Backbone as numpy.savetxt, mean C-alpha at the origin, in Angstrom:
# Nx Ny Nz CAx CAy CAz Cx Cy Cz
1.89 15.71 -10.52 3.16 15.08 -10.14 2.91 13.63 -9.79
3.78 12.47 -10.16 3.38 11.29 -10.04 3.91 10.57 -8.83
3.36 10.11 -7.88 3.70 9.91 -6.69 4.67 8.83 -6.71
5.04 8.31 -5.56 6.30 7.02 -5.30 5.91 5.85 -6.29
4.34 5.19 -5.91 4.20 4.12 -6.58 4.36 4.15 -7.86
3.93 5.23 -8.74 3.25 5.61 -10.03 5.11 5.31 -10.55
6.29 6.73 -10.21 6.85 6.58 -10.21 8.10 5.42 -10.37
7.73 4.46 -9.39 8.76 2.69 -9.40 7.88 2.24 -10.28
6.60 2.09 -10.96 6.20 1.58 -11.66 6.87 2.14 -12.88
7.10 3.04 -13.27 7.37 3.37 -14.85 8.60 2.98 -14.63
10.13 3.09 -13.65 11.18 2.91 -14.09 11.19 1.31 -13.51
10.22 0.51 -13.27 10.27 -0.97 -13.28 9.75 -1.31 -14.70
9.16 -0.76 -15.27 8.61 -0.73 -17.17 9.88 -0.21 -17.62
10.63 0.65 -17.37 11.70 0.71 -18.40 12.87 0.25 -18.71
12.82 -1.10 -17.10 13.38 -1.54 -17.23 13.09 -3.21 -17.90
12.21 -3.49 -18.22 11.25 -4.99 -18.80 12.16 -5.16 -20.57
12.30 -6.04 -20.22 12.53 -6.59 -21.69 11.16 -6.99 -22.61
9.90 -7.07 -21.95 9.07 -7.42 -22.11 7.63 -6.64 -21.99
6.95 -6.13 -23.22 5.46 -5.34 -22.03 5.26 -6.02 -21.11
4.77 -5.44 -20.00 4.00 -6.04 -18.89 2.13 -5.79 -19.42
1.66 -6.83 -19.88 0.31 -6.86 -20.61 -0.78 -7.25 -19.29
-1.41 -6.34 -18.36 -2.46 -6.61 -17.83 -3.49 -6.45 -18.37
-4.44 -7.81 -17.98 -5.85 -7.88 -18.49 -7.35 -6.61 -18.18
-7.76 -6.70 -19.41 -8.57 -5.81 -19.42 -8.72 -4.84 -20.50
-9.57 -4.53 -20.99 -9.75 -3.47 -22.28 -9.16 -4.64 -23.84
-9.96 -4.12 -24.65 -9.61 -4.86 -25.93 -7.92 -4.83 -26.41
-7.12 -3.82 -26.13 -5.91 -3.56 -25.78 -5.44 -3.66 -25.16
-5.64 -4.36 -23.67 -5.20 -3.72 -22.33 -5.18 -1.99 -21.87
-5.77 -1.31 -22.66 -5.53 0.02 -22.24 -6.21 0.22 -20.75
-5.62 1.34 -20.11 -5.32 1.39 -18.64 -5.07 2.52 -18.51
-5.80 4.01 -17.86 -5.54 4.75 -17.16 -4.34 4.78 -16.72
-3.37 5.82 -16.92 -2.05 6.09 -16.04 -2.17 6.09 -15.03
-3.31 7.04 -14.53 -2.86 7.42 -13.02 -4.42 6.82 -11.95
-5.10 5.74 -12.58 -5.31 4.57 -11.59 -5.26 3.37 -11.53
-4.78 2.81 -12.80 -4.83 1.97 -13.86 -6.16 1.00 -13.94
-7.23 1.42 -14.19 -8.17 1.12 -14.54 -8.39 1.12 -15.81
-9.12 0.25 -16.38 -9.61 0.71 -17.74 -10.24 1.50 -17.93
-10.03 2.60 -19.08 -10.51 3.88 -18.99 -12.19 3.98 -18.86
-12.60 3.19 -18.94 -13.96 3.19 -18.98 -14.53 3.72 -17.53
-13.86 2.85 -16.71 -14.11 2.65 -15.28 -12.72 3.46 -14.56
-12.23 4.91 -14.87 -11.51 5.59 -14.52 -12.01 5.95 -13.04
-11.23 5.95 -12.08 -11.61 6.82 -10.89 -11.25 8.34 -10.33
-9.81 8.69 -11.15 -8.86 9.64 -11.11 -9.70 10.67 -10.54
-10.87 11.18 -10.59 -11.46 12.33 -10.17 -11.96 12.20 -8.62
-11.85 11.39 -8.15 -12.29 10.67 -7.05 -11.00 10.45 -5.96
-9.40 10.81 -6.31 -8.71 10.55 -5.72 -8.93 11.79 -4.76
-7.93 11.15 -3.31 -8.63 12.30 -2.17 -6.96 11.84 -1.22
-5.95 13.08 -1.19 -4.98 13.05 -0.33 -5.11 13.66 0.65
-4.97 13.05 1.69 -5.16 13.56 3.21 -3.99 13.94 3.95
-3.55 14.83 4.54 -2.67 15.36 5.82 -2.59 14.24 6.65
-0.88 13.79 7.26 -1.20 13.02 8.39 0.39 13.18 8.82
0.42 12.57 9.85 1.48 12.55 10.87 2.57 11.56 10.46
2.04 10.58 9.93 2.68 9.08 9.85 3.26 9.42 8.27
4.10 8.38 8.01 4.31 8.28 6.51 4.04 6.67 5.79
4.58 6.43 5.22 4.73 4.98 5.09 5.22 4.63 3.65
6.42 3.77 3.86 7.07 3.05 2.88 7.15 1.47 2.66
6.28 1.51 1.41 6.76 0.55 0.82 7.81 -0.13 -0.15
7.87 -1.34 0.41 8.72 -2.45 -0.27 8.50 -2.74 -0.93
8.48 -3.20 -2.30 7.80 -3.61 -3.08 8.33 -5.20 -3.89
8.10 -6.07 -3.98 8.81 -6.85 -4.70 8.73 -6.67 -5.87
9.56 -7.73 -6.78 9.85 -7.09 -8.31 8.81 -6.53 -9.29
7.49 -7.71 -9.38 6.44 -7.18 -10.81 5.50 -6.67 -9.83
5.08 -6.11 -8.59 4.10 -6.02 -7.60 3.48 -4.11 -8.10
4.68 -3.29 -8.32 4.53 -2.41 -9.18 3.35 -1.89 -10.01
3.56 -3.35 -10.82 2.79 -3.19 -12.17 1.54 -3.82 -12.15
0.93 -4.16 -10.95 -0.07 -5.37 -11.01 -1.28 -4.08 -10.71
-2.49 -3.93 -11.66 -3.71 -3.17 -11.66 -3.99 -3.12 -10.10
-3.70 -4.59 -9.70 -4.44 -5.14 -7.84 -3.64 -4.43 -7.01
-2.55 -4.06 -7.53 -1.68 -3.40 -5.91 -2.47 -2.45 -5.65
-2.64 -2.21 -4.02 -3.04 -1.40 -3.69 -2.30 -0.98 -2.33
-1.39 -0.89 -2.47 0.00 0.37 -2.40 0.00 1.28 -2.89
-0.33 1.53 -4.70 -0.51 2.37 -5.28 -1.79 3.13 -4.25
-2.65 2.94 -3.76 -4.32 3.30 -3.11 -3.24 4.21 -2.10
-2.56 3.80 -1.02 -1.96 4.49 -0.06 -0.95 5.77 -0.30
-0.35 5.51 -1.79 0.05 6.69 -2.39 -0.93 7.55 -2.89
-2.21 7.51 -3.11 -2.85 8.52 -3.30 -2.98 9.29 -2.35
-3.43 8.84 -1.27 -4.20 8.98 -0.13 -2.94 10.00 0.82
-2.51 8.83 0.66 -0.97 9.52 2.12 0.16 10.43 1.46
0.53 11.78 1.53 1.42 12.35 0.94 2.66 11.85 1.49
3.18 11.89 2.39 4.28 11.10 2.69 4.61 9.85 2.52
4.66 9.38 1.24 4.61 7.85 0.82 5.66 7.60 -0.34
6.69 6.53 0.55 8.05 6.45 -0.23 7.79 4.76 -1.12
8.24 4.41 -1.90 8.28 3.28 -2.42 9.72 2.95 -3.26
10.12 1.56 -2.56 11.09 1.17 -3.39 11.27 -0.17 -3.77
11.59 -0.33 -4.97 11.77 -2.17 -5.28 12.97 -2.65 -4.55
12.71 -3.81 -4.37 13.20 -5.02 -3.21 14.25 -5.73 -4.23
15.33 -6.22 -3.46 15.85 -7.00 -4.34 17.13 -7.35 -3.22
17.54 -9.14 -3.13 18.17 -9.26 -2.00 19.30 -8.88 -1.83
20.44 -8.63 -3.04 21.67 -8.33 -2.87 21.91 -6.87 -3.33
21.03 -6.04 -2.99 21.35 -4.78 -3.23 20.13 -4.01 -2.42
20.47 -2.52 -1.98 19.47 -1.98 -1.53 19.58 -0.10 -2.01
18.32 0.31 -2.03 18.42 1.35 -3.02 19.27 2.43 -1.83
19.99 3.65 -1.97 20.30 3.92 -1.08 19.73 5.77 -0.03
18.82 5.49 -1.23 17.73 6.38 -0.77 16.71 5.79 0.29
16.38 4.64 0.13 16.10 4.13 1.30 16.72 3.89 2.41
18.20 3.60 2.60 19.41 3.49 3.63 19.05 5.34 4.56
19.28 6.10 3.37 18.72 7.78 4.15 17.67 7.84 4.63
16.83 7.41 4.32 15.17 7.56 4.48 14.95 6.87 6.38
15.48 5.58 6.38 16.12 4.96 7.89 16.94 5.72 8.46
17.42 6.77 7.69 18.46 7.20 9.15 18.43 8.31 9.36
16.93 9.33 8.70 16.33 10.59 9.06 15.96 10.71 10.56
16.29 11.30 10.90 16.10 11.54 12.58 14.73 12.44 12.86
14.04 12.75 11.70 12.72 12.77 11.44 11.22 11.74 12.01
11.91 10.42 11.25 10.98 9.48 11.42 11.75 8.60 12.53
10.37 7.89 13.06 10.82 6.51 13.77 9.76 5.63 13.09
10.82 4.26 12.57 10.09 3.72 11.74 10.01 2.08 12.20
9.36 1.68 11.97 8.46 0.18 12.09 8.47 -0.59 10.79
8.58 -1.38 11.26 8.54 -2.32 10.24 7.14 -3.33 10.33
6.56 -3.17 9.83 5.27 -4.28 10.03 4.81 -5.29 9.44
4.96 -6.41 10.55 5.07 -7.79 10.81 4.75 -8.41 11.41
4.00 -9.32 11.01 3.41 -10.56 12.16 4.41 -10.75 13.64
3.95 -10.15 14.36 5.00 -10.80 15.64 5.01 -12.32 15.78
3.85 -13.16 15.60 4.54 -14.65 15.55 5.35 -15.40 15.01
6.12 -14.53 13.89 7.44 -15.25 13.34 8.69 -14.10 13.96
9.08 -13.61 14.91 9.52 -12.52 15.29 10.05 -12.48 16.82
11.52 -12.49 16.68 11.94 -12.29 18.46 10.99 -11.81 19.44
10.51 -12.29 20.32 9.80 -11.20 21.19 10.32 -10.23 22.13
11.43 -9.59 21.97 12.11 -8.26 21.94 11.72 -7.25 21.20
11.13 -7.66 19.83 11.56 -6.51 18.47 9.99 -6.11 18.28
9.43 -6.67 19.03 7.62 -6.63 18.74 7.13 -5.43 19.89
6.23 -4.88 19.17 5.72 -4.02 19.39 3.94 -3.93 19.06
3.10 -3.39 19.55 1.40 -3.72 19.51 1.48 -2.04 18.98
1.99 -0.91 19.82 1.33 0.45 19.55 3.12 1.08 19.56
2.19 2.65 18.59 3.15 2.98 18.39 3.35 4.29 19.13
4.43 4.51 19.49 4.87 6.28 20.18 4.13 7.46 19.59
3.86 8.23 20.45 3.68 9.25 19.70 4.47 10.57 20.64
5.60 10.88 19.38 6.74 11.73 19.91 6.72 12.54 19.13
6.32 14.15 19.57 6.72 15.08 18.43 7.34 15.36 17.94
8.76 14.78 18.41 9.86 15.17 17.77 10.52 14.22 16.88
9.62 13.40 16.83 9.75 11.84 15.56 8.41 11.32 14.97
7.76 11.46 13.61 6.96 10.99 13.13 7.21 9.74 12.67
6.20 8.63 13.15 6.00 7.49 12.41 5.83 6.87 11.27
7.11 5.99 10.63 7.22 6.02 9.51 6.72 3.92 9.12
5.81 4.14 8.69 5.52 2.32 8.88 5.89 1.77 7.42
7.24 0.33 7.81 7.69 -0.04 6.40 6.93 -1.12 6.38
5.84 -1.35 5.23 5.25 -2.29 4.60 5.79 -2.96 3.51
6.14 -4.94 3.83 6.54 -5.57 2.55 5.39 -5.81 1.51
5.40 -5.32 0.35 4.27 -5.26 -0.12 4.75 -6.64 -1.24
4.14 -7.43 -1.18 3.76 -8.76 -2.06 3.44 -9.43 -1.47
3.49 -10.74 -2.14 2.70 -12.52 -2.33 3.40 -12.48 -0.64
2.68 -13.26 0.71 3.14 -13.47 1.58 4.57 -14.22 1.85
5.02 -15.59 0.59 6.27 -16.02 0.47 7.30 -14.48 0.58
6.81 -14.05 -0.59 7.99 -12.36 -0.80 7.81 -11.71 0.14
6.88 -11.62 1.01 7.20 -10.65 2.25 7.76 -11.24 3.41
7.73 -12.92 3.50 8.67 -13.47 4.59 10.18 -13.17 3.96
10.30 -13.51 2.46 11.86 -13.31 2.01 12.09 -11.85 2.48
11.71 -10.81 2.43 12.01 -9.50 2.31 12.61 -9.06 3.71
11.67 -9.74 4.04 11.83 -9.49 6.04 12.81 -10.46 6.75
13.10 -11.72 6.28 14.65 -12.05 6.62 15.71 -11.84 6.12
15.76 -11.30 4.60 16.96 -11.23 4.14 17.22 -9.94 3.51
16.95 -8.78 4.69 17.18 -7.00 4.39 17.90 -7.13 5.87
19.17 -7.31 6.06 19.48 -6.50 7.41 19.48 -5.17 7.63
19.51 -4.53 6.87 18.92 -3.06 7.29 17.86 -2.89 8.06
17.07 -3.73 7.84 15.67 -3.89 8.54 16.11 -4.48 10.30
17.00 -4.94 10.59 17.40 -5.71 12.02 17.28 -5.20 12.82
17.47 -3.74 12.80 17.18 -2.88 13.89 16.54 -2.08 14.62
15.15 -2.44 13.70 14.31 -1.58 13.45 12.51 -2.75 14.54
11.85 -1.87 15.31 11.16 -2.90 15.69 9.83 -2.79 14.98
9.28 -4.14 15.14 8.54 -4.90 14.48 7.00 -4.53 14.95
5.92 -4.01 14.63 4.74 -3.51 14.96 3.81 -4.54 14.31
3.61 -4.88 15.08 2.50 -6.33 14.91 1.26 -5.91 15.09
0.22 -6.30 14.47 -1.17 -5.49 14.36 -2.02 -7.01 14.59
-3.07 -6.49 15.73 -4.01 -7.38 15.92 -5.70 -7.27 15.66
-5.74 -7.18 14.52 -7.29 -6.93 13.80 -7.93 -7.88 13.95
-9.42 -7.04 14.44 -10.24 -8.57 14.69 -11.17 -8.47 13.79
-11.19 -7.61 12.30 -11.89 -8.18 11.57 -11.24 -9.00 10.75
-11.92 -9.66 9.50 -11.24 -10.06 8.72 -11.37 -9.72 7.24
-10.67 -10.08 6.34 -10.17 -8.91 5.33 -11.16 -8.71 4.19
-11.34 -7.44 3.67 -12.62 -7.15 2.64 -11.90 -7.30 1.25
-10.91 -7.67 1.44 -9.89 -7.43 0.01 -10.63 -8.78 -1.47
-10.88 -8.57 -2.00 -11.61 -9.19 -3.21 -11.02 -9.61 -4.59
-10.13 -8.68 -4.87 -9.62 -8.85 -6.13 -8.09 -9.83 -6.20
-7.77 -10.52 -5.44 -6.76 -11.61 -4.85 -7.19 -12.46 -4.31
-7.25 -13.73 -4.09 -7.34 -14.78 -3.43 -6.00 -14.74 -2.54
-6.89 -15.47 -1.17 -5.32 -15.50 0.14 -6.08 -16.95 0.88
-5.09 -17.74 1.45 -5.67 -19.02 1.68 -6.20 -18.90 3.08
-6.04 -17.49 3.98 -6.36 -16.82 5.09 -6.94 -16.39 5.41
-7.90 -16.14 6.16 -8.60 -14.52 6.47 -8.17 -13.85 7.12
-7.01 -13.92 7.70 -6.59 -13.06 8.35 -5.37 -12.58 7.75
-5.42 -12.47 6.52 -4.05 -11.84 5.93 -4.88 -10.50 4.82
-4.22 -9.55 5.45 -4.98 -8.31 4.71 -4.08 -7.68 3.52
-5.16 -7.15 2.61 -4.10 -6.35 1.33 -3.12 -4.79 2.34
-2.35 -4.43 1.44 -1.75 -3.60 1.82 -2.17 -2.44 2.14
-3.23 -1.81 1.42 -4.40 -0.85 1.79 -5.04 -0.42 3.22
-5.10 -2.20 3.31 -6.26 -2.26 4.54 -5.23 -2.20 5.74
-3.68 -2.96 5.87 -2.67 -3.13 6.97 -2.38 -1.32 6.44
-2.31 -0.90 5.95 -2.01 1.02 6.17 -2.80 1.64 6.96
-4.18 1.41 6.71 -5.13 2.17 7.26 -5.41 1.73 8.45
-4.88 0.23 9.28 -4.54 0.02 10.17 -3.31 0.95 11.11
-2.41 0.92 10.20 -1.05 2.08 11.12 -1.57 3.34 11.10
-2.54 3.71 10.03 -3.04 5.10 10.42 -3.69 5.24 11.31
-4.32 4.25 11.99 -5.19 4.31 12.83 -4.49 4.57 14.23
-3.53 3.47 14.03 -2.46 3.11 15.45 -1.73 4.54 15.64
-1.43 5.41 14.41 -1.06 6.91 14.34 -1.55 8.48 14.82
-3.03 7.97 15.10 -3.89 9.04 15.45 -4.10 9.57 14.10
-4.26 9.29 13.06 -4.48 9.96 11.73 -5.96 9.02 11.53
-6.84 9.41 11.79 -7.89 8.65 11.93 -8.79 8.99 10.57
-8.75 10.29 10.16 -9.49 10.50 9.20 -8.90 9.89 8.00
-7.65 9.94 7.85 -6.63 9.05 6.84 -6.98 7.97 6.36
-7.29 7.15 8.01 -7.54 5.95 7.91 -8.81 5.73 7.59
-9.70 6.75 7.75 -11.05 6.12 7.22 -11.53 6.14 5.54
-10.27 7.29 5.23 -10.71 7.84 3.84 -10.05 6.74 2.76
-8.62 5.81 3.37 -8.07 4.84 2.64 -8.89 3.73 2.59
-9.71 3.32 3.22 -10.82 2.18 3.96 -11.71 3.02 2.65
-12.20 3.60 2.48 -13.67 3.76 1.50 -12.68 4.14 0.29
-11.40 4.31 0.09 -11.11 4.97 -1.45 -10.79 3.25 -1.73
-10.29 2.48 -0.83 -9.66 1.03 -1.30 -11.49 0.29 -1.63
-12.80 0.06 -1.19 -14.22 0.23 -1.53 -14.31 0.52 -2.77
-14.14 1.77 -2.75 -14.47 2.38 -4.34 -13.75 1.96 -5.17
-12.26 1.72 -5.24 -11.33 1.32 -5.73 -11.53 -0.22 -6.06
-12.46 -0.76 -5.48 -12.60 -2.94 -5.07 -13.97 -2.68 -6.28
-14.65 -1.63 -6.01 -16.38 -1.50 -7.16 -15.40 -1.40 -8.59
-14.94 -0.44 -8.72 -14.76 -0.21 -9.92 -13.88 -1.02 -10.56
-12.96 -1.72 -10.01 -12.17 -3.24 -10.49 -13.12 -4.30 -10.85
-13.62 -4.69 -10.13 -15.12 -5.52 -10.31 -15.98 -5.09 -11.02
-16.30 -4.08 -11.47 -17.32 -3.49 -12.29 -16.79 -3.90 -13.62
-15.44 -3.19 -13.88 -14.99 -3.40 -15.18 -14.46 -4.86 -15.34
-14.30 -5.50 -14.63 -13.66 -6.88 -15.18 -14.94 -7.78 -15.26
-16.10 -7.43 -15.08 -17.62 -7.87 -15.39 -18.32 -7.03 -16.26
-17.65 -5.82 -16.96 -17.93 -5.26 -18.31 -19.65 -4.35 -17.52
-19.65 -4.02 -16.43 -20.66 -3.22 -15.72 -20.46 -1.61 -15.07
-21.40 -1.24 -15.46 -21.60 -0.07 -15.45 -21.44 0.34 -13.91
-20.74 1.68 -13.45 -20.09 1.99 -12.48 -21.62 2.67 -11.57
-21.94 2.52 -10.51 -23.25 3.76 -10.27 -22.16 4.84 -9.09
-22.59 5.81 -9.84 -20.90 6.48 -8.78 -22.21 7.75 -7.72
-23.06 6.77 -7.21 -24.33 7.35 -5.75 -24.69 6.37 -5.39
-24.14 5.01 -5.50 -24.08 3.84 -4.48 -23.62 4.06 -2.80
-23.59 3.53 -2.28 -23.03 3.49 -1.24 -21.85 3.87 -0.76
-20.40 3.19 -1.40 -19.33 2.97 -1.06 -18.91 4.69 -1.78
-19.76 5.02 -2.89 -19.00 6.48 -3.20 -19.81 7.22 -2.47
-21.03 7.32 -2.00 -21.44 8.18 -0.74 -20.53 7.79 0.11
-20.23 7.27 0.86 -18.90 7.17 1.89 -17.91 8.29 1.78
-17.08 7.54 0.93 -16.13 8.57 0.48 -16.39 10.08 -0.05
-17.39 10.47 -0.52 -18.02 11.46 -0.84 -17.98 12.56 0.78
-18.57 11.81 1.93 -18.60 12.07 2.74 -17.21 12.92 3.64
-16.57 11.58 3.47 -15.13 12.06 4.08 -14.50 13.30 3.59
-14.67 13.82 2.14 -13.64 14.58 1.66 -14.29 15.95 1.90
């Protein structure tokens, strides 16, 4: 069954006037379900974990389709994982339900320094009778400031600001920051803030394995799958 991301990715392709042609393979050919080039497939290696929390992403328009998202990584990992494309004058309205499940209590996560200091928040509740639902804007940092001022749906919702003191392992993107993390790594942060700890450690070594085998193949190198980073993960599961 193809999860949220996999999912907005094909009906964001059916909706293109255009292939979306990512680099790699003499064709671009690409694994469906990690989009790797098949050479450097990981699919056997995916590992979904049980957890408390959920988490939805935002997605901006081509973010979907990009090999680098790794949003797609948190849909493997996290079964409760919603995804929907962004767009300012309309909002999907499965997401409008998804906010007003009396299920979740959900967060929005965001730098508190651009952010009322009312709506900010460091940690999150833990109420049994409401699981934590963390909404991540997933794109280019410009698209995630647009996303986050101009969704009022989002207004009411408070703002969970995360203060990591490492800085980010993310490789396959350039960021003019170090302190701006891929989407992978800010998840496995809320898993953490969730008490889903094993979650969080198993998204942390699958996003690793996931950073080798991108790099492997876009340097035309052979995968060693009893390195390090897949003993890790090997470990966890």
């Amino acid at each position: 069954m193809p999860h949220a991301v996999s999912r907005l990715r094909s009906a964001r392709l059916a909706r293109s006037v255009k292939p979306f042609l990512a680099r790699g393979g003499p064709k671009g050919e690409r694994c469906a379900g990690c989009r790797l080039i098949l050479s450097h497939c990981m699919c056997a290696l995916r590992h979904s974990v049980p957890t408390t929390a959920g988490m939805c992403l935002l997605m901006a328009d081509i973010e979907p389709l990009k090999p680098s998202n790794t949003g797609w990584l948190i849909a493997d990992v996290v079964p409760d994982t919603f995804a929907f494309g962004w767009a300012r004058t309309e909002v999907d309205p499965a997401l409008l339900q998804l906010l007003a499940d009396p299920q979740w209590q959900a967060y929005v996560v965001f730098p508190g320094e651009f952010v009322a200091p009312e709506r900010v928040v460091n940690q999150v509740q833990h109420d049994h009778a409401r699981r934590p639902l963390f909404i991540m804007l997933d794109g280019t940092w410009a698209e995630a400031r647009k996303m986050f001022h101009k969704s009022p749906y989002l207004n009411q919702l408070p703002v969970l600001s995360l203060n990591p003191e490492q800085m980010s392992r993310y490789t396959l993107r350039r960021s003019k920051r170090d302190d701006h993390f891929c989407t992978a790594e800010v998840g496995a942060m809320c898993l953490e803030l969730a008490q889903d700890t094993h979650a969080a450690d198993t998204l942390n070594a699958y996003l690793d394995v996931y950073t080798e085998h991108y790099l492997k193949a876009k340097h035309q190198q052979a995968v060693d799958l009893d390195d390090a980073v897949h003993r890790v993960l090997r470990a966890l599961r």
